[in-house]
Each structure stands twice: as structure tokens, then as C-alpha cells.
Short mmCIF file of C-alpha atoms and ligand atoms in Angstrom, two decimals:
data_model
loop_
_atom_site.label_atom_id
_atom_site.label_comp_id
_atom_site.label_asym_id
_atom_site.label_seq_id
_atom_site.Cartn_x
_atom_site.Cartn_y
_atom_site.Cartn_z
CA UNK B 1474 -33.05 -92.18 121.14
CA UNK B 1475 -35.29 -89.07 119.70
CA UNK B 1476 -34.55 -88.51 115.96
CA UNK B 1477 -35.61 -85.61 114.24
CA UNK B 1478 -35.56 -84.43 110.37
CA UNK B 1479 -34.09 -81.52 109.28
CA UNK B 1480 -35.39 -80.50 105.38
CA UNK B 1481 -32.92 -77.52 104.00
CA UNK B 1482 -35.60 -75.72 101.41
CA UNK B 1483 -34.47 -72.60 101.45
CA UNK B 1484 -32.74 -72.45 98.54
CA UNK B 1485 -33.49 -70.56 94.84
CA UNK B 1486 -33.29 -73.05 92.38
CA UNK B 1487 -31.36 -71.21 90.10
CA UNK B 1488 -30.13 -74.19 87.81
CA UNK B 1489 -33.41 -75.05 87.07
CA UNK B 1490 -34.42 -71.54 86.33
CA UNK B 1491 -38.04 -71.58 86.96
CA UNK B 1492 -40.49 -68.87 88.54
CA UNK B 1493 -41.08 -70.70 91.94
CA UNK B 1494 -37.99 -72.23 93.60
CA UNK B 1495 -38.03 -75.60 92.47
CA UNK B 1496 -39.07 -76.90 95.71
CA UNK B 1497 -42.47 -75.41 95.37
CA UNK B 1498 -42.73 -76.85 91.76
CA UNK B 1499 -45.78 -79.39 91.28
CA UNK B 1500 -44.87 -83.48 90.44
CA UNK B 1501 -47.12 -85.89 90.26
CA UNK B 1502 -50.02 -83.22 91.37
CA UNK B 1503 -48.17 -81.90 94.87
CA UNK B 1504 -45.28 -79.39 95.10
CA UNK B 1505 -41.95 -81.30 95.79
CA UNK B 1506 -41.62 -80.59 99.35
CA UNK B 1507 -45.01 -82.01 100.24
CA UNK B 1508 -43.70 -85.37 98.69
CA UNK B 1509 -40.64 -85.08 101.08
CA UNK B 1510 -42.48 -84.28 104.19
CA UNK B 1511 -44.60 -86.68 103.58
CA UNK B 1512 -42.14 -89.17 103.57
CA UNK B 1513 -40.90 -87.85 107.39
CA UNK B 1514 -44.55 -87.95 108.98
CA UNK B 1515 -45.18 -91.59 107.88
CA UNK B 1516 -41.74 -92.49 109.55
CA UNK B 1517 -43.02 -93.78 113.02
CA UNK B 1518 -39.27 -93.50 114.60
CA UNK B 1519 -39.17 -89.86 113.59
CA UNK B 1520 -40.29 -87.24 116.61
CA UNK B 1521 -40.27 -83.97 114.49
CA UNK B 1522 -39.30 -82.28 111.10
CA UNK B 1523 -37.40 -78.90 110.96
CA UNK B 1524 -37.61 -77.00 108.28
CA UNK B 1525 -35.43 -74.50 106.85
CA UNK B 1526 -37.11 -71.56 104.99
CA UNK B 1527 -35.39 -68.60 102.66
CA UNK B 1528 -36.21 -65.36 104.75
CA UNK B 1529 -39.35 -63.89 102.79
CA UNK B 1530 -40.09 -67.26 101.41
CA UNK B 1531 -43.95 -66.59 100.98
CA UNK B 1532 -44.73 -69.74 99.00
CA UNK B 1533 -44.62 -72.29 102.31
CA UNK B 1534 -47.87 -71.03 103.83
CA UNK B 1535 -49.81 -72.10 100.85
CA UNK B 1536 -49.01 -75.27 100.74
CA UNK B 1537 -48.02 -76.36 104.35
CA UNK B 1538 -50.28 -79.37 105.63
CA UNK B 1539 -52.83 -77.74 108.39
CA UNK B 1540 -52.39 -80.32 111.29
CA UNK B 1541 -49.49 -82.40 110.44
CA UNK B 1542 -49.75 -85.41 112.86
CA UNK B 1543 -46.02 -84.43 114.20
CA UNK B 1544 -44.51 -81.15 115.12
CA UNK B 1545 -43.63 -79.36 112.41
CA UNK B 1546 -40.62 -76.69 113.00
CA UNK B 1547 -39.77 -73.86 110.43
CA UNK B 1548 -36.26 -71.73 111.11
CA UNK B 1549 -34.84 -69.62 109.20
CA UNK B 1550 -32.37 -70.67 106.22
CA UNK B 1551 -29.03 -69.38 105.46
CA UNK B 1552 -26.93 -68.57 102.50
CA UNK B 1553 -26.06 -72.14 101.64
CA UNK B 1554 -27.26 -75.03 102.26
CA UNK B 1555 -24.89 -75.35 105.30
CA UNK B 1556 -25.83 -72.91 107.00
CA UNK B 1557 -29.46 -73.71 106.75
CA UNK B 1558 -29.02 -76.80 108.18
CA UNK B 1559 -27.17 -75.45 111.09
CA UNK B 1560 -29.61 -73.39 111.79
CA UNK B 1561 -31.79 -75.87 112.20
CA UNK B 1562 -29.64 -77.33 114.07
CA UNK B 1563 -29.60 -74.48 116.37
CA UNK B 1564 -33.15 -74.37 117.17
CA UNK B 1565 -33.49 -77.83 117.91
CA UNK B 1566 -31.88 -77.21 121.08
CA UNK B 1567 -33.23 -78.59 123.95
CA UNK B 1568 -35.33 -80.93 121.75
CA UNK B 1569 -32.86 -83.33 121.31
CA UNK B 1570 -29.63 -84.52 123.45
CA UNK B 1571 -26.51 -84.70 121.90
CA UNK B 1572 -26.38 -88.43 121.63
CA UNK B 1573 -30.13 -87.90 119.21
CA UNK B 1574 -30.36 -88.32 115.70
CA UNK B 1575 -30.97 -85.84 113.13
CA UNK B 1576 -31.49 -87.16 109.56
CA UNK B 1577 -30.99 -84.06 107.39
CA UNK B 1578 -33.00 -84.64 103.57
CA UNK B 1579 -32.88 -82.40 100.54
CA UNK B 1580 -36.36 -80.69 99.76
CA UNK B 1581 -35.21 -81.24 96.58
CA UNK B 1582 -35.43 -84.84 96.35
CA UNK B 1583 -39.15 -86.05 96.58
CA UNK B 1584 -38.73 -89.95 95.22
CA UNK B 1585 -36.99 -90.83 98.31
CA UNK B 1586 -38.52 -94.37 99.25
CA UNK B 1587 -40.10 -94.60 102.53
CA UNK B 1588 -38.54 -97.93 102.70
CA UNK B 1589 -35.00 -97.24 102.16
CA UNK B 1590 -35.11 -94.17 104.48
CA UNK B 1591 -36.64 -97.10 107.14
CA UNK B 1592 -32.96 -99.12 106.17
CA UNK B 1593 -31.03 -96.33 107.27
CA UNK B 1594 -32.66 -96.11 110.42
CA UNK B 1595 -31.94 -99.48 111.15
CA UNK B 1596 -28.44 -99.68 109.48
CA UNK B 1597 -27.43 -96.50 111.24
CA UNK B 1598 -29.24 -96.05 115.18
CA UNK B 1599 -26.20 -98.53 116.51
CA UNK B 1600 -23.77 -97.05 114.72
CA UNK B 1601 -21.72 -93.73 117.06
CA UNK B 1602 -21.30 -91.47 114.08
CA UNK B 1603 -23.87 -92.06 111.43
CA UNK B 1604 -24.41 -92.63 107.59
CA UNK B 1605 -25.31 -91.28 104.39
CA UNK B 1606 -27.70 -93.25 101.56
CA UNK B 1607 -25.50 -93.77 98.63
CA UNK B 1608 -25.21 -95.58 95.40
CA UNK B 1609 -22.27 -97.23 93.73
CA UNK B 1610 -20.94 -95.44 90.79
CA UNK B 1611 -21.86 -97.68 87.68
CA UNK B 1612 -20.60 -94.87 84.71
CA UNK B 1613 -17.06 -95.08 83.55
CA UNK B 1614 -15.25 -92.20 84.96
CA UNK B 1615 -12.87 -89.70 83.32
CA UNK B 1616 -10.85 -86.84 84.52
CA UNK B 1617 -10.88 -83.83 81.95
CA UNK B 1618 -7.71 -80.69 81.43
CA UNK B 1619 -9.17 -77.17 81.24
CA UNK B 1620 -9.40 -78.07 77.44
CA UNK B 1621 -12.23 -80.80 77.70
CA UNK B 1622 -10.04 -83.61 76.98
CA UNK B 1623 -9.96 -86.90 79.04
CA UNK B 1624 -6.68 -87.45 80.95
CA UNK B 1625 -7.51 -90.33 82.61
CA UNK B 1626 -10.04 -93.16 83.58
CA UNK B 1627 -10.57 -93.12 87.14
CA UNK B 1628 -11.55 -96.15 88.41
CA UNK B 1629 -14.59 -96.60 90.08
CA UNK B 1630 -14.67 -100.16 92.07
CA UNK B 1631 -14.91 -97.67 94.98
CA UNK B 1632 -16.57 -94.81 94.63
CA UNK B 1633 -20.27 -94.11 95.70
CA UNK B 1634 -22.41 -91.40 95.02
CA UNK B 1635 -23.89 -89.91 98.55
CA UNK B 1636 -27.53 -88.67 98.76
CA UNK B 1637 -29.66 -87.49 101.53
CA UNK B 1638 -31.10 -88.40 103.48
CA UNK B 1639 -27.99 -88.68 105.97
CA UNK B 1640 -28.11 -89.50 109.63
CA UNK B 1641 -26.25 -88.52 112.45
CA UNK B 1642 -25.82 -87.50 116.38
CA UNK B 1643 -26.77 -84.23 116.89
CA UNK B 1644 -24.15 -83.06 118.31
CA UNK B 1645 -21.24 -83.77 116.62
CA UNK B 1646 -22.74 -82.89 113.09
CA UNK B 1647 -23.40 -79.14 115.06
CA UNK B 1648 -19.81 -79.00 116.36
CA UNK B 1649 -19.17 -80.13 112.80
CA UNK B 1650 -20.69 -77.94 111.05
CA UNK B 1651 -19.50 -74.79 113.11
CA UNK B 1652 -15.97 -75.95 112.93
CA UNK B 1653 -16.71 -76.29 109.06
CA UNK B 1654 -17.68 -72.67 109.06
CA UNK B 1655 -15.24 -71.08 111.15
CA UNK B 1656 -12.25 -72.80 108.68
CA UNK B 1657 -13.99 -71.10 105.90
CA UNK B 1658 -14.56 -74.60 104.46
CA UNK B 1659 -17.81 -75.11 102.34
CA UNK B 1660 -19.06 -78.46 103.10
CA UNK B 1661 -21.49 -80.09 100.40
CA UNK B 1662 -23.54 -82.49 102.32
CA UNK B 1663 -23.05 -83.51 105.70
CA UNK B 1664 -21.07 -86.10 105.52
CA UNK B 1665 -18.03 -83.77 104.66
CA UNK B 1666 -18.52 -81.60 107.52
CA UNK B 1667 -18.31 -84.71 109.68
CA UNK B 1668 -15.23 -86.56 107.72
CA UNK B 1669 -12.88 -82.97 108.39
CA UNK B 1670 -13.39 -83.35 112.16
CA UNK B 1671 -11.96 -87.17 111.61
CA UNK B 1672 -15.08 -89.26 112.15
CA UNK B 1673 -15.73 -92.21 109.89
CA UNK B 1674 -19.44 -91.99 108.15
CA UNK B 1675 -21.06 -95.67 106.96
CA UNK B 1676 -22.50 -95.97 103.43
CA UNK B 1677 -25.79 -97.23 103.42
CA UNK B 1678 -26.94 -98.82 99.69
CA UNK B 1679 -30.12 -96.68 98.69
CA UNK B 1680 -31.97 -96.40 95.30
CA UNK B 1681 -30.73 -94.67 92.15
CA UNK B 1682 -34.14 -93.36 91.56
CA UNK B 1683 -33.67 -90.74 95.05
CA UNK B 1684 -32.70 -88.00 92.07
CA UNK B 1685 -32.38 -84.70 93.02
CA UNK B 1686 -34.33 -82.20 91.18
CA UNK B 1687 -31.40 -79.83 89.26
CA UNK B 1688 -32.25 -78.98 86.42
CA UNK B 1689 -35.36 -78.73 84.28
CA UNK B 1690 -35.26 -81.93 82.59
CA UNK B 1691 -35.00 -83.93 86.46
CA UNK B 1692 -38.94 -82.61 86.67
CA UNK B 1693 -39.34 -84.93 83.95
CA UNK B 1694 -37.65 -87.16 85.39
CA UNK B 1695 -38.87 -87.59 89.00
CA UNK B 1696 -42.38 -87.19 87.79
CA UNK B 1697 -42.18 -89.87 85.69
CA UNK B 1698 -40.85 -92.04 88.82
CA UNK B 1699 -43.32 -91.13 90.92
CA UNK B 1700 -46.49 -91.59 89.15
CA UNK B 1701 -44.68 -94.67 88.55
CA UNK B 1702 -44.57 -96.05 91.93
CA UNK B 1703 -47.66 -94.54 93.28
CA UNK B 1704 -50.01 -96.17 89.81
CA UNK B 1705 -48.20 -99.68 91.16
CA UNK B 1706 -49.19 -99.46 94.58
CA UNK B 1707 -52.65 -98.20 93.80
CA UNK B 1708 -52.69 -101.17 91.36
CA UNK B 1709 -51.70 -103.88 94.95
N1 CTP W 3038 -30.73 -75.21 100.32
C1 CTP W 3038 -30.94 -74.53 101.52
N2 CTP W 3038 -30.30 -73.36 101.78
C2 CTP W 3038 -29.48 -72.82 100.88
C3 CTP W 3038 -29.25 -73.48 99.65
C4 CTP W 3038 -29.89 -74.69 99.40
O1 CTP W 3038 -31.71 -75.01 102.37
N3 CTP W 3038 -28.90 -71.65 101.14
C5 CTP W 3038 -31.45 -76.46 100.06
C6 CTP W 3038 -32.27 -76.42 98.77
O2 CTP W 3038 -33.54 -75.81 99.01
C7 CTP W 3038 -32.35 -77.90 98.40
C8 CTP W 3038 -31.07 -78.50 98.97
O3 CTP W 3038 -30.54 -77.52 99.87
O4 CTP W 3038 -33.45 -78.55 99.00
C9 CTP W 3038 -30.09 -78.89 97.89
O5 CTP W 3038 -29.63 -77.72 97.23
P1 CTP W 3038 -29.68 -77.43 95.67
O6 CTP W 3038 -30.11 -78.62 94.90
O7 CTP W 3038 -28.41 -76.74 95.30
O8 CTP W 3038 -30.92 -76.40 95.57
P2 CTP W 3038 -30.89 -74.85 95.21
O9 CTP W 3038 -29.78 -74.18 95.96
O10 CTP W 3038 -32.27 -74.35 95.41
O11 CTP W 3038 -30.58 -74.90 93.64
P3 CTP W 3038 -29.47 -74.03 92.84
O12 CTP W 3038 -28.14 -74.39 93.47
O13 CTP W 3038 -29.61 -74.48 91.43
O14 CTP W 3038 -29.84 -72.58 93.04
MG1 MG W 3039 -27.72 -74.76 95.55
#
């Protein structure tokens, strides 16, 4: 079975409020994405990587890697993330089957371990849907009123917290996706777009440390994991 990546980046970063969308921000010495894509061209298992681009985005020919050893595929974003990553979607046609995998990744998340995105590979190629990296919930939770005071303590035994990346056949995450769109529905990751249409996704433990960048201080943040990991390995 082919599997290809799909990288939304298309996006403006306005939370974080910087110059650059944030996905062209340096950490640990590279802009984010490069950390990302990275990630997908060590991945023996994975064919290509299609990337989704903000029309006018001027900012990925500087930094794009000149003879990645895998095709690299840039389409044209969309005005949310959704839509960028049908897009993608779209152009991968005739690339893949609709029994293939696409594993669809935030640009904005560069600590993702090359390791854990290996486990869902393997927890995930048998499975007929797919799955979603995810972390148990380990803060007590509390609902709020409009007034900002707690009205309850949800508890959170089972609640997770999904990342990306998140894996699944091709085509039922596009006829997912379009049916998400034509309801009018704004779907959040992919996941959601594949639970409305009645399909069970499977939860696959990843790390805590997969942040994605938000907000100004999560530089800090995944900067600080990074040079982390990489000064250990250089140190093996
Ligand atoms: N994304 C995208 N197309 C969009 C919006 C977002 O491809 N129309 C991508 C972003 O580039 C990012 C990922 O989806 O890699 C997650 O989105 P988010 O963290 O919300 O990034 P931004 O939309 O850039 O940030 P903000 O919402 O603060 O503007
Ligand atoms: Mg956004």
C-alpha cells in the first residue's frame, strides 16, 4: 500500500503574530517546516509529501530542499486548514488508489518524533479506517459559564488530546472531507471529518512533546525540545 504525506502550511499564523507565518519561523537553526519535512523524507514507507501552500506564499522557495530524495508536491492551500488538505487531496489523484494512505501533519508541529510517527504506521496500515497520534489528558478539567466561573469538573479517565500526524485511506478521508464541506461543517483535524460520515478512528499513544507552535511563547518551547533531543543524539 503507497502512503503519502500531506503537510497543510498554508496558513497565517495570526495567534502568534509574527512577520513570517510561523511556519517559516527559525528553531533550533531551520525554519519549522524544514524540521517537519524532514521528518517525512527519512520515513522509508512514505512514497511522497504534498504540500499545501497560501496562494502568493513567496517564503517556500527560499527555503525548499533542492533535490529532496522523494517527490516533493506543492498545491495550492485553501481558506482553512480543511480545505488545504483537500486540496491536496485532490491532486494526489492518480498517485494513490483509494485503499492508500495519506498521513496528513501540521507544518506547525516540528518536534514530531520520527519514531512515534514509525508506531503509527505500524499501529495503523492493518487497520480499514485509520488513526490519529494522541495523548491522554493528564490536567483536571473544568467547564466555565460565560462569566469565567467553573461549573463543573469534567472527568477525564477518557479523554485524549489528538495531534497530527493522522493516517488514513485516501479515499474515504476525500469523500469525508467533501461531505464535511458541502454540510457547511468545519472540521478541525481529520479525524472529525471522518467520525461525521460514521467511521470509527483508533488512538494511537504519541508524545506530549509533538506541541504545536500557537503562540509566541510555543517557539520557546519547541526550541528548547529540539535542541534537546538533537544535543542527546549528537552526544550517542
Ligand atoms: N493551515 C493550512 N491552511 C489554512 C489554515 C491553516 O494549511 N487555511 C495549516 C497551518 O499552516 C498549520 C496547520 O494548518 O500548519 C495548523 O493550523 P494553525 O495552527 O491554526 O496555523 P495558522 O492557521 O497558521 O495559525 P492561526 O490560526 O493562529 O492563524
Ligand atoms: Mg489557524
Amino acid at each position: 500500500m503507497a502512503i503519502w504525506a500531506i503537510i497543510p502550511a498554508a496558513g497565517r499564523g495570526q495567534r502568534l503574530g509574527a512577520l513570517r507565518p510561523k511556519q517559516y519561523l527559525a528553531v533550533a537553526g531551520r525554519a519549522l517546516i524544514l524540521h517537519v519535512l524532514d521528518c517525512f523524507l527519512t520515513e522509508p514507507r512514505i512514497s511522497g509529501i504534498a504540500i499545501a501552500l497560501a496562494p502568493g506564499d513567496r517564503e517556500w522557495p527560499e527555503v525548499a530542499p533542492v533535490e529532496p530524495r522523494k517527490p516533493v508536491l506543492i498545491v495550492p492551500g485553501g481558506r482553512d486548514r480543511s480545505d488545504s488538505v483537500l486540496s491536496a487531496l485532490n491532486a494526489l489523484t492518480g498517485k494513490l488508489e483509494k485503499d492508500d494512505w495519506v498521513i496528513v501533519h501540521d507544518a506547525a508541529r516540528p518536534c514530531l518524533r520520527p519514531e512515534d510517527l514509525g508506531h503509527l504506521i505500524d499501529m495503523v496500515s492493518n487497520d480499514s479506517v485509520g488513526g490519529v497520534l494522541a495523548v491522554p489528558v493528564v490536567d483536571t478539567l473544568k467547564r466555565a459559564d460565560s462569566g469565567g466561573h467553573i461549573t463543573a469538573t469534567v472527568p477525564r479517565k477518557e479523554l485524549w488530546r489528538a495531534l497530527t500526524p493522522q493516517m488514513f485511506r485516501y479515499g474515504l478521508l476525500q469523500a469525508a472531507l467533501l461531505e464535511s464541506r458541502s454540510a457547511g461543517s468545519l472540521v478541525t483535524d481529520e479525524a472529525m471529518a471522518v467520525e461525521r460520515v460514521g467511521y470509527v478512528p483508533r488512538l494511537v499513544e504519541g508524545s506530549a512533546d509533538n506541541i504545536k507552535v500557537t503562540h509566541a511563547q510555543d517557539l520557546v518551547l519547541a526550541e528548547a525540545i529540539l535542541l534537546h533531543r538533537h544535543g542527546s543524539s549528537a552526544k550517542q
